[in-house]
Tab-separated table of C-alpha atoms in Angstrom:
chain	number	residue	atom	x	y	z
A	1	MET	CA	-70.285	39.636	-104.836
A	2	LEU	CA	-73.037	41.402	-102.909
A	3	PRO	CA	-73.656	40.436	-99.264
A	4	ASP	CA	-76.888	38.707	-98.299
A	5	PRO	CA	-79.963	40.854	-99.052
A	6	LEU	CA	-80.946	41.430	-95.422
A	7	ARG	CA	-77.565	42.829	-94.407
A	8	LEU	CA	-77.366	44.849	-97.622
A	9	THR	CA	-80.742	46.465	-96.912
A	10	ILE	CA	-79.848	47.162	-93.277
A	11	ALA	CA	-76.620	48.841	-94.413
A	12	LEU	CA	-77.960	50.843	-97.363
A	13	LEU	CA	-81.435	51.951	-96.255
A	14	PRO	CA	-80.321	54.534	-93.624
A	15	LEU	CA	-77.500	55.746	-95.885
A	16	ALA	CA	-79.836	56.120	-98.870
A	17	SER	CA	-82.369	58.003	-96.726
A	18	TYR	CA	-79.612	60.388	-95.617
A	19	CYS	CA	-78.512	61.009	-99.225
A	20	LEU	CA	-82.131	61.577	-100.255
A	21	LEU	CA	-82.529	64.138	-97.468
A	22	LEU	CA	-79.327	65.902	-98.575
A	23	GLY	CA	-80.570	65.973	-102.145
A	24	ILE	CA	-83.892	67.515	-101.126
A	25	LEU	CA	-82.177	70.172	-98.997
A	26	ASN	CA	-79.836	71.060	-101.867
A	27	ALA	CA	-82.717	71.260	-104.353
A	28	ARG	CA	-84.469	73.991	-102.346
A	29	ARG	CA	-84.083	77.680	-103.055
A	30	LYS	CA	-83.702	78.369	-99.342
A	31	PRO	CA	-80.731	77.568	-97.116
A	32	PHE	CA	-81.325	75.171	-94.246
A	33	LEU	CA	-79.799	75.724	-90.809
A	34	THR	CA	-79.408	73.054	-88.142
A	35	SER	CA	-77.417	72.643	-84.965
A	36	GLY	CA	-74.184	70.710	-84.866
A	37	GLY	CA	-75.737	68.184	-82.491
A	38	ALA	CA	-78.665	67.482	-84.803
A	39	ASP	CA	-76.303	67.219	-87.772
A	40	LEU	CA	-74.084	64.728	-85.929
A	41	ALA	CA	-77.081	62.675	-84.787
A	42	THR	CA	-78.422	62.525	-88.348
A	43	LEU	CA	-75.044	61.334	-89.604
A	44	GLY	CA	-75.023	58.731	-86.839
A	45	ALA	CA	-78.416	57.496	-88.032
A	46	ALA	CA	-77.127	57.323	-91.618
A	47	LEU	CA	-74.202	55.140	-90.549
A	48	SER	CA	-76.191	52.990	-88.128
A	49	GLY	CA	-76.859	50.262	-90.697
A	50	LEU	CA	-73.194	49.960	-91.632
A	51	VAL	CA	-72.250	49.866	-87.945
A	52	PHE	CA	-74.929	47.235	-87.272
A	53	ILE	CA	-73.651	44.766	-89.858
A	54	GLY	CA	-70.013	45.705	-89.234
A	55	PRO	CA	-68.531	46.424	-85.803
A	56	ILE	CA	-71.669	45.624	-83.803
A	57	GLU	CA	-72.142	42.183	-85.358
A	58	LEU	CA	-68.420	41.448	-85.500
A	59	PHE	CA	-67.683	42.303	-81.872
A	60	ARG	CA	-70.984	41.129	-80.385
A	61	PRO	CA	-70.112	39.457	-77.056
A	62	GLU	CA	-71.003	35.772	-77.161
A	63	ALA	CA	-71.663	35.603	-73.418
A	64	ALA	CA	-74.199	38.423	-73.639
A	65	SER	CA	-75.809	36.765	-76.667
A	66	ALA	CA	-76.231	33.515	-74.759
A	67	GLU	CA	-77.639	35.364	-71.748
A	68	PHE	CA	-80.038	37.801	-73.425
A	69	GLY	CA	-80.732	36.129	-76.777
A	70	SER	CA	-82.057	38.455	-79.457
A	71	TYR	CA	-82.387	41.293	-76.933
A	72	VAL	CA	-78.624	41.731	-77.133
A	73	TRP	CA	-79.140	43.681	-80.368
A	74	LEU	CA	-81.309	46.185	-78.510
A	75	PHE	CA	-78.595	46.695	-75.894
A	76	LEU	CA	-75.887	47.092	-78.546
A	77	LEU	CA	-77.915	49.637	-80.501
A	78	MET	CA	-78.619	51.527	-77.266
A	79	LEU	CA	-74.866	51.547	-76.585
A	80	TYR	CA	-74.246	52.905	-80.097
A	81	TRP	CA	-76.724	55.743	-79.617
A	82	LEU	CA	-75.338	56.519	-76.178
A	83	CYS	CA	-71.931	56.937	-77.846
A	84	ILE	CA	-73.487	59.267	-80.428
A	85	TRP	CA	-75.180	61.245	-77.653
A	86	LEU	CA	-71.892	61.510	-75.752
A	87	ALA	CA	-70.178	62.808	-78.898
A	88	VAL	CA	-72.955	65.409	-79.276
A	89	LEU	CA	-72.515	66.550	-75.679
A	90	LEU	CA	-68.724	66.767	-75.915
A	91	ALA	CA	-68.597	68.489	-79.299
A	92	ARG	CA	-67.921	72.202	-79.556
A	93	PRO	CA	-70.890	74.452	-80.358
A	94	ARG	CA	-71.546	74.416	-84.085
A	95	LEU	CA	-74.152	75.585	-86.579
A	96	VAL	CA	-74.451	74.000	-90.020
A	97	ILE	CA	-76.056	75.738	-92.992
A	98	TYR	CA	-76.832	73.641	-96.059
A	99	ASN	CA	-77.224	74.889	-99.623
A	100	ILE	CA	-75.318	78.139	-99.286
A	101	SER	CA	-71.861	79.367	-100.200
A	102	SER	CA	-69.581	81.221	-97.813
A	103	GLU	CA	-69.913	84.375	-99.927
A	104	GLU	CA	-73.704	84.275	-99.606
A	105	LEU	CA	-73.564	83.541	-95.883
A	106	ARG	CA	-71.019	86.162	-94.812
A	107	PRO	CA	-73.236	89.300	-95.088
A	108	VAL	CA	-76.133	87.532	-93.362
A	109	LEU	CA	-73.861	86.293	-90.598
A	110	ALA	CA	-72.223	89.708	-90.227
A	111	GLU	CA	-75.623	91.373	-89.810
A	112	ALA	CA	-76.728	88.820	-87.211
A	113	ALA	CA	-73.424	89.154	-85.347
A	114	ARG	CA	-73.642	92.969	-85.225
A	115	SER	CA	-77.162	92.774	-83.820
A	116	LEU	CA	-75.818	90.638	-80.954
A	117	ASP	CA	-72.538	92.479	-80.480
A	118	PRO	CA	-71.721	95.835	-82.126
A	119	GLN	CA	-68.055	95.057	-81.422
A	120	ALA	CA	-68.102	91.948	-83.651
A	121	ARG	CA	-65.110	91.773	-85.972
A	122	TRP	CA	-63.752	89.509	-88.697
A	123	ALA	CA	-60.227	88.165	-89.129
A	124	GLY	CA	-60.153	86.085	-92.309
A	125	ASP	CA	-62.635	83.237	-91.800
A	126	SER	CA	-62.836	83.868	-88.050
A	127	LEU	CA	-65.527	85.942	-86.357
A	128	SER	CA	-65.187	87.244	-82.815
A	129	MET	CA	-68.004	88.652	-80.679
A	130	PRO	CA	-66.081	89.484	-77.509
A	131	THR	CA	-68.879	91.285	-75.683
A	132	VAL	CA	-71.204	88.249	-75.740
A	133	GLY	CA	-68.485	85.592	-75.476
A	134	VAL	CA	-68.697	83.888	-78.882
A	135	HIS	CA	-65.709	83.155	-81.110
A	136	LEU	CA	-66.105	81.059	-84.230
A	137	HIS	CA	-64.627	80.246	-87.607
A	138	LEU	CA	-66.134	79.147	-90.907
A	139	GLU	CA	-65.517	75.691	-92.327
A	140	THR	CA	-66.661	75.587	-95.934
A	141	PHE	CA	-67.412	72.548	-98.082
A	142	GLU	CA	-67.955	74.278	-101.405
A	143	ILE	CA	-68.552	71.101	-103.419
A	144	MET	CA	-71.652	70.308	-101.373
A	145	ARG	CA	-72.448	74.004	-100.750
A	146	HIS	CA	-72.634	73.960	-96.999
A	147	VAL	CA	-70.887	75.966	-94.318
A	148	SER	CA	-70.269	75.160	-90.663
A	149	LEU	CA	-69.850	77.781	-87.958
A	150	VAL	CA	-67.514	76.123	-85.465
A	151	ALA	CA	-66.603	77.450	-82.035
A	152	SER	CA	-63.000	78.586	-81.669
A	153	GLY	CA	-61.692	77.947	-78.171
A	154	GLY	CA	-63.324	76.384	-75.166
A	155	LYS	CA	-64.935	79.426	-73.502
A	156	GLN	CA	-68.234	79.974	-75.286
A	157	ASN	CA	-71.565	81.473	-74.276
A	158	LEU	CA	-74.073	78.765	-75.193
A	159	ALA	CA	-77.061	81.084	-74.732
A	160	THR	CA	-75.607	83.469	-77.316
A	161	TRP	CA	-75.002	80.556	-79.671
A	162	ARG	CA	-78.710	79.755	-79.459
A	163	GLN	CA	-79.579	83.394	-80.099
A	164	LEU	CA	-77.234	83.451	-83.076
A	165	GLY	CA	-78.892	80.334	-84.482
A	166	THR	CA	-82.358	81.896	-84.074
A	167	LEU	CA	-81.308	85.159	-85.734
A	168	LEU	CA	-79.568	83.386	-88.601
A	169	SER	CA	-82.537	81.102	-89.195
A	170	ALA	CA	-84.913	84.085	-89.410
A	171	ARG	CA	-82.624	85.962	-91.818
A	172	LEU	CA	-81.987	82.945	-94.001
A	173	GLU	CA	-85.740	82.495	-94.468
A	174	THR	CA	-85.752	85.751	-96.423
A	175	LEU	CA	-82.773	84.737	-98.559
A	176	THR	CA	-83.253	83.074	-101.945
A	177	VAL	CA	-80.369	81.063	-103.416
A	178	ASP	CA	-79.821	78.935	-106.483
A	179	PRO	CA	-80.270	75.189	-105.949
A	180	ASN	CA	-77.080	73.195	-105.728
A	181	PRO	CA	-76.561	71.777	-109.253
A	182	ARG	CA	-75.362	68.516	-107.668
A	183	TRP	CA	-78.691	67.831	-105.964
A	184	LEU	CA	-79.892	65.602	-108.797
A	185	GLY	CA	-76.764	63.451	-108.600
A	186	ILE	CA	-77.248	63.025	-104.851
A	187	VAL	CA	-80.879	61.974	-105.316
A	188	LEU	CA	-79.977	59.562	-108.129
A	189	PHE	CA	-77.286	58.017	-105.916
A	190	ALA	CA	-79.882	57.530	-103.159
A	191	ILE	CA	-82.305	55.927	-105.635
A	192	ILE	CA	-79.572	53.573	-106.867
A	193	LEU	CA	-78.819	52.497	-103.293
A	194	LEU	CA	-82.507	51.918	-102.564
A	195	SER	CA	-83.215	50.060	-105.799
A	196	THR	CA	-80.120	47.868	-105.380
A	197	SER	CA	-81.032	46.817	-101.859
A	198	PHE	CA	-84.750	46.230	-102.521
A	199	THR	CA	-84.168	44.409	-105.818
A	200	HIS	CA	-81.598	42.141	-104.195
A	201	MET	CA	-83.993	41.521	-101.314
A	202	LEU	CA	-87.010	40.710	-103.521
A	203	ASN	CA	-84.975	38.351	-105.703
A	204	HIS	CA	-83.566	36.314	-102.808
A	205	PRO	CA	-86.296	35.653	-100.216
A	206	GLN	CA	-84.640	32.418	-99.031
A	207	GLN	CA	-81.376	34.192	-98.286
A	208	ILE	CA	-83.299	36.711	-96.171
A	209	ALA	CA	-84.712	33.907	-94.031
A	210	GLN	CA	-81.257	32.373	-93.650
A	211	ALA	CA	-79.712	35.718	-92.719
A	212	MET	CA	-82.404	36.397	-90.109
A	213	HIS	CA	-81.758	32.969	-88.636
A	214	GLN	CA	-78.005	33.638	-88.493
A	215	ILE	CA	-78.391	37.035	-86.896
A	216	PHE	CA	-81.146	36.413	-84.366
A	217	SER	CA	-80.727	32.765	-83.380
A	218	TYR	CA	-78.251	31.476	-80.816
């Protein structure tokens, strides 16, 4: 049995939007590069609905609810995003490239690395640029055709990481790739999530009112 339509929409709408964005990125003929922090924040936004109707609602402190009323939801969501922000700050430097295979990325990455450090060298999936203080390894998710460049070790030159991201982004703009054949499935999955939530919501207006009363009244 499906949950009430309001909670279902809150849970599925951010997740469906995230899947739709992934589908669009994978349908392009250009790779897309983003920072690890932005990627983590986007994933946090995608999961925010599930967290809202799950842990946040389940562990909502009753004393705070009685004291602040409906404003308690604002405080809890702020706490959630502060946790996401803390995770972004504590995470190792990382660059994420969507819609590209490791074989397509390697020559572009090697060229960018040599322009920053002529002493750059590969060891399997690891790349070391000792002169500029950057050491990284490739984490590949071939099914979804995206590759992450993840810092290896704690001592990293963040300025060089930013330069590497800028150089890679400029070089990837000139690269043409085949769209990920799974992009259509991702978009269809997003449409199914959206249609399920909105159809359930439109067919049960009274349950929406009841759910809003349960969530926001004390």
